PDB file of C-alpha atoms in Angstrom:
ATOM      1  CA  UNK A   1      -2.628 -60.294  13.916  1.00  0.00           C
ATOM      2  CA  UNK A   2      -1.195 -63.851  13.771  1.00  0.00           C
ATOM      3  CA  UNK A   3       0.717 -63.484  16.979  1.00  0.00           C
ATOM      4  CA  UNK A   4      -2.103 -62.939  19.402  1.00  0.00           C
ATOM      5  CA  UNK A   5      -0.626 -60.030  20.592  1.00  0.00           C
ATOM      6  CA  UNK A   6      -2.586 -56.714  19.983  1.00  0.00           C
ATOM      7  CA  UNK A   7      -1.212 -52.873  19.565  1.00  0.00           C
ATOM      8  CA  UNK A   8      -1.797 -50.818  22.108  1.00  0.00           C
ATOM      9  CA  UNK A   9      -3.964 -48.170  21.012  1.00  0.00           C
ATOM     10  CA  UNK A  10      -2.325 -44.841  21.349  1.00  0.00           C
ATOM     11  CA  UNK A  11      -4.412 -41.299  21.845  1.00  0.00           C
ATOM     12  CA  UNK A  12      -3.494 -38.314  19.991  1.00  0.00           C
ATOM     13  CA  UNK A  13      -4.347 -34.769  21.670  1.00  0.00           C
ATOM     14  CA  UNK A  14      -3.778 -31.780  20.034  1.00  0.00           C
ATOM     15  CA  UNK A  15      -4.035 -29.733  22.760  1.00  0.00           C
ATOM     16  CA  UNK A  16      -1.141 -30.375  24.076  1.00  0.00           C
ATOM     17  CA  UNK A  17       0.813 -29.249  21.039  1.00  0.00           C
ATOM     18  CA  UNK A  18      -1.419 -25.922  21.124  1.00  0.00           C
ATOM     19  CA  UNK A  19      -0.590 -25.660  25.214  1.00  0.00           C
ATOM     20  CA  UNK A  20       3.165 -25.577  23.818  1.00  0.00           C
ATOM     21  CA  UNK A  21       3.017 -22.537  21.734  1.00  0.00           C
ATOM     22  CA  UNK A  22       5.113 -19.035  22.287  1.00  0.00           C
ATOM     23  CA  UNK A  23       2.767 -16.510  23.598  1.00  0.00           C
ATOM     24  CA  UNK A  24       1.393 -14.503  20.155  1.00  0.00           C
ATOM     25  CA  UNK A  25       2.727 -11.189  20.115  1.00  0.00           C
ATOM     26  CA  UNK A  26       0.796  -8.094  21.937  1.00  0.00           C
ATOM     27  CA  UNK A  27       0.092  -5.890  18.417  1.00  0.00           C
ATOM     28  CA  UNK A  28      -0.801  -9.194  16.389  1.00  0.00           C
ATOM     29  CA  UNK A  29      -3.603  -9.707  19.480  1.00  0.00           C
ATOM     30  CA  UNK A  30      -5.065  -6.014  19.659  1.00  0.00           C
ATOM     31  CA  UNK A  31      -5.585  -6.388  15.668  1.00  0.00           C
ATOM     32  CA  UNK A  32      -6.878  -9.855  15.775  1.00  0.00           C
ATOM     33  CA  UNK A  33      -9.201  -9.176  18.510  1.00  0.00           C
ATOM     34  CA  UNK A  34      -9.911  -5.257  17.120  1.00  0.00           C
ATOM     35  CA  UNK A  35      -8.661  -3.434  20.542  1.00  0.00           C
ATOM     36  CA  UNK A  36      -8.176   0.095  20.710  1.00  0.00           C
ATOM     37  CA  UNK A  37      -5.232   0.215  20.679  1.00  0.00           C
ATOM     38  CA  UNK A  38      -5.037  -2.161  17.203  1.00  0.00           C
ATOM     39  CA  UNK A  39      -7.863  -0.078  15.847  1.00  0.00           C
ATOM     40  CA  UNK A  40      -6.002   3.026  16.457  1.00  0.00           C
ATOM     41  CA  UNK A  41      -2.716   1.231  14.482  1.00  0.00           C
ATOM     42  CA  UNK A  42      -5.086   0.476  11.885  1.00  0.00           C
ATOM     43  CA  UNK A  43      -6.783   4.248  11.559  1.00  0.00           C
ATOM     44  CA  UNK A  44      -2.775   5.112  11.240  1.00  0.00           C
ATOM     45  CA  UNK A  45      -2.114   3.086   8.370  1.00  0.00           C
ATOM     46  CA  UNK A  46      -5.147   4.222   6.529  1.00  0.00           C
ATOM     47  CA  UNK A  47      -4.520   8.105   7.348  1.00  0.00           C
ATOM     48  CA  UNK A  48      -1.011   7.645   6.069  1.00  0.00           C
ATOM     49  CA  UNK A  49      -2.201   5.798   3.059  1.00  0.00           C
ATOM     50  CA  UNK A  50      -4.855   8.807   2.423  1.00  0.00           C
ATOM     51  CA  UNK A  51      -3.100  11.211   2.712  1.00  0.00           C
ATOM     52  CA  UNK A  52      -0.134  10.169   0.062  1.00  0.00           C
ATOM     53  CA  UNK A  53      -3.514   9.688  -2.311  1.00  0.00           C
ATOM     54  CA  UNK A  54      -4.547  13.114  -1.293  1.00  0.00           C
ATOM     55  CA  UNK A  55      -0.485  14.413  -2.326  1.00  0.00           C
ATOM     56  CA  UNK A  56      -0.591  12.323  -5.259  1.00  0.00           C
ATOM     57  CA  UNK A  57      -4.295  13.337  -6.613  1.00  0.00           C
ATOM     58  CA  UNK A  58      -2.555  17.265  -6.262  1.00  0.00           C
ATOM     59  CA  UNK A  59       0.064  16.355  -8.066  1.00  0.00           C
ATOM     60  CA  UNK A  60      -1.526  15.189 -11.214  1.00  0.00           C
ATOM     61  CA  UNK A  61      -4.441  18.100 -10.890  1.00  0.00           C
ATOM     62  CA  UNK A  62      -1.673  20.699 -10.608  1.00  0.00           C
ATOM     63  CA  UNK A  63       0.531  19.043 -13.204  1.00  0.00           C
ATOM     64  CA  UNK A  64      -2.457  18.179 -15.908  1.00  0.00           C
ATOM     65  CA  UNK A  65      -4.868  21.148 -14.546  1.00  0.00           C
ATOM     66  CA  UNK A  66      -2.125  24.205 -14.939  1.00  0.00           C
ATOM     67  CA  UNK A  67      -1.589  23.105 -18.881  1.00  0.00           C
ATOM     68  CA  UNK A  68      -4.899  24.327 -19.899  1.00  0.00           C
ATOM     69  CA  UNK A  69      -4.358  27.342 -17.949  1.00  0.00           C
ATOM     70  CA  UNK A  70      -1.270  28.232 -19.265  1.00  0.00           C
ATOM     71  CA  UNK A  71      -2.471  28.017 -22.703  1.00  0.00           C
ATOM     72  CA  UNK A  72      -5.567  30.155 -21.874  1.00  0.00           C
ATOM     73  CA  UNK A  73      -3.125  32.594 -20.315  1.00  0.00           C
ATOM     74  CA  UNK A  74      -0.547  32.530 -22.890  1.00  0.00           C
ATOM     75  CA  UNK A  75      -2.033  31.679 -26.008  1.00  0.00           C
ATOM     76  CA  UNK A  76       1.228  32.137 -28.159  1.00  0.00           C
ATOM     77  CA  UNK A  77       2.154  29.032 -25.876  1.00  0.00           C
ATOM     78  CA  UNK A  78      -0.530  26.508 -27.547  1.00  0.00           C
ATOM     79  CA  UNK A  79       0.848  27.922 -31.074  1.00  0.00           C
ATOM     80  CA  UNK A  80       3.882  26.549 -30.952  1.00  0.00           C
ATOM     81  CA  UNK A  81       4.417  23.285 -32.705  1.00  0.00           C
ATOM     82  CA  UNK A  82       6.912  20.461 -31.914  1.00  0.00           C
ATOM     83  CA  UNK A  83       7.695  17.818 -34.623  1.00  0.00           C
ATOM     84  CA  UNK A  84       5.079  19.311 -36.522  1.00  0.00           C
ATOM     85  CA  UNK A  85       2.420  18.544 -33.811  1.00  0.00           C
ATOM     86  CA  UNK A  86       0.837  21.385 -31.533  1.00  0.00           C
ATOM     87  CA  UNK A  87       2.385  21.405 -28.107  1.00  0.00           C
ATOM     88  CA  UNK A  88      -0.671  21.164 -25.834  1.00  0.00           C
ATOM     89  CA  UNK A  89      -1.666  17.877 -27.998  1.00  0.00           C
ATOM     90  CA  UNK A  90       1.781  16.644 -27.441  1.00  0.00           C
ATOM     91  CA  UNK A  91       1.835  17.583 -23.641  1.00  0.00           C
ATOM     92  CA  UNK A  92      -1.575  16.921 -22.631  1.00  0.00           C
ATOM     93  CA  UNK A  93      -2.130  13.697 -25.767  1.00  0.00           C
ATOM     94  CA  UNK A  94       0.794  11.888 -25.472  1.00  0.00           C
ATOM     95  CA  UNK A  95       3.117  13.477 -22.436  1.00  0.00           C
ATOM     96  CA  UNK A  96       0.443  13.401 -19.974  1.00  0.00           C
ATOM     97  CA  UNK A  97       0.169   9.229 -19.817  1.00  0.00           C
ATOM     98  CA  UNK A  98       4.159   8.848 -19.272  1.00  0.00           C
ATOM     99  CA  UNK A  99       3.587  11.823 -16.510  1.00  0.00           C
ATOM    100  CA  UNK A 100       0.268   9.489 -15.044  1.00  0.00           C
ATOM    101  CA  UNK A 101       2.424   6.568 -15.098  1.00  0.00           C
ATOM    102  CA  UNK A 102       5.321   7.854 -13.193  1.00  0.00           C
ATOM    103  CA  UNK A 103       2.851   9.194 -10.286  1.00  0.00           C
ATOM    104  CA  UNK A 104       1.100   5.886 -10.555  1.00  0.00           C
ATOM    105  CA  UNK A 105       4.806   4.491  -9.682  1.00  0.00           C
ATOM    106  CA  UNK A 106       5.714   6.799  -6.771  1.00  0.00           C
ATOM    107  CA  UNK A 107       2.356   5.801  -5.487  1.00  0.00           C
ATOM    108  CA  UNK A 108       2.570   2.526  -5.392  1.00  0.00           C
ATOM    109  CA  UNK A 109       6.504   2.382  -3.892  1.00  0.00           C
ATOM    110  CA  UNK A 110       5.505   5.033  -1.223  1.00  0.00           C
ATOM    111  CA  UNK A 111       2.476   3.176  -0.357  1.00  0.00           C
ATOM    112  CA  UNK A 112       4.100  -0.185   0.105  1.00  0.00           C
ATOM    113  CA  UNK A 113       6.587   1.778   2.286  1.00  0.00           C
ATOM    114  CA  UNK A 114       3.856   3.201   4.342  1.00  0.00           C
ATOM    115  CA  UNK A 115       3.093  -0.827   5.142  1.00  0.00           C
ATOM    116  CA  UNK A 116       6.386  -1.685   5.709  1.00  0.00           C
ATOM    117  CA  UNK A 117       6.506   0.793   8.075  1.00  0.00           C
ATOM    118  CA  UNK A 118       3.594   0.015   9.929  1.00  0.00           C
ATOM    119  CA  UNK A 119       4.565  -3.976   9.536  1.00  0.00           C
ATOM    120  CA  UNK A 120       7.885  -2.991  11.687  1.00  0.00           C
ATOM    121  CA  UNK A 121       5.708  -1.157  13.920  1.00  0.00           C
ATOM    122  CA  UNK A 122       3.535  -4.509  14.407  1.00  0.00           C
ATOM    123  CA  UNK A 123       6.447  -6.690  14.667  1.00  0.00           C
ATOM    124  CA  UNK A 124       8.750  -4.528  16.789  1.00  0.00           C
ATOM    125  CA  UNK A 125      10.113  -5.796  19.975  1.00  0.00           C
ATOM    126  CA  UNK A 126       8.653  -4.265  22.951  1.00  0.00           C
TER     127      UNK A 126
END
């Protein structure tokens, strides 16, 4: 510097911006630092989330599992043909992936509600 005159030096300390932060909310610390209590929120989620899988799995085995039974039972059922084509190759051929896509889609929306759910619990005001 040309002047003579120097900058004074000035000393940066993070710690006082981390001193500065809002206490972190009681359910984000018992799952951060795996309490019981967070565990047990946790178990929650995953029970809920198991047992819509466990609905949804009996759904499609009594939905796809009772057409083969049906035709066993009644065989004048698997006789009849739509559109020219048998109707247990047009139920369980072609109707069956629409039906698996739809329960695929419930799934999903009732799942992501099962989060949201437990989200609000995390993030509800005490």
């Amino acid at each position: 510097m040309s002047s003579g005159v120097r900058g004074q030096r000035v000393r940066v300390v993070l710690g006082e911006v981390a001193a500065r932060r809002a206490p972190a909310d009681p359910a984000h610390a018992d799952l951060a630092e795996q309490t019981p209590v967070g565990e047990a929120l946790v178990r929650g989620l995953v029970r809920a989330q198991l047992a819509l899988a466990l609905r949804m799995a009996l759904v499609v085995v009594t939905g796809l599992g009772a057409l083969p039974l049906l035709f066993a039972v009644a065989p004048a059922v698997g006789g009849v043909r739509v559109l020219g084509v048998n109707l247990p190759w047009l139920l369980l051929g072609v109707l069956s992936f629409p039906f698996l896509f739809a329960v695929g889609w419930v799934y999903v929306r009732w799942a992501e509600r099962n989060e949201q759910d437990f989200t609000a619990v995390i993030r509800r005001p005490e």
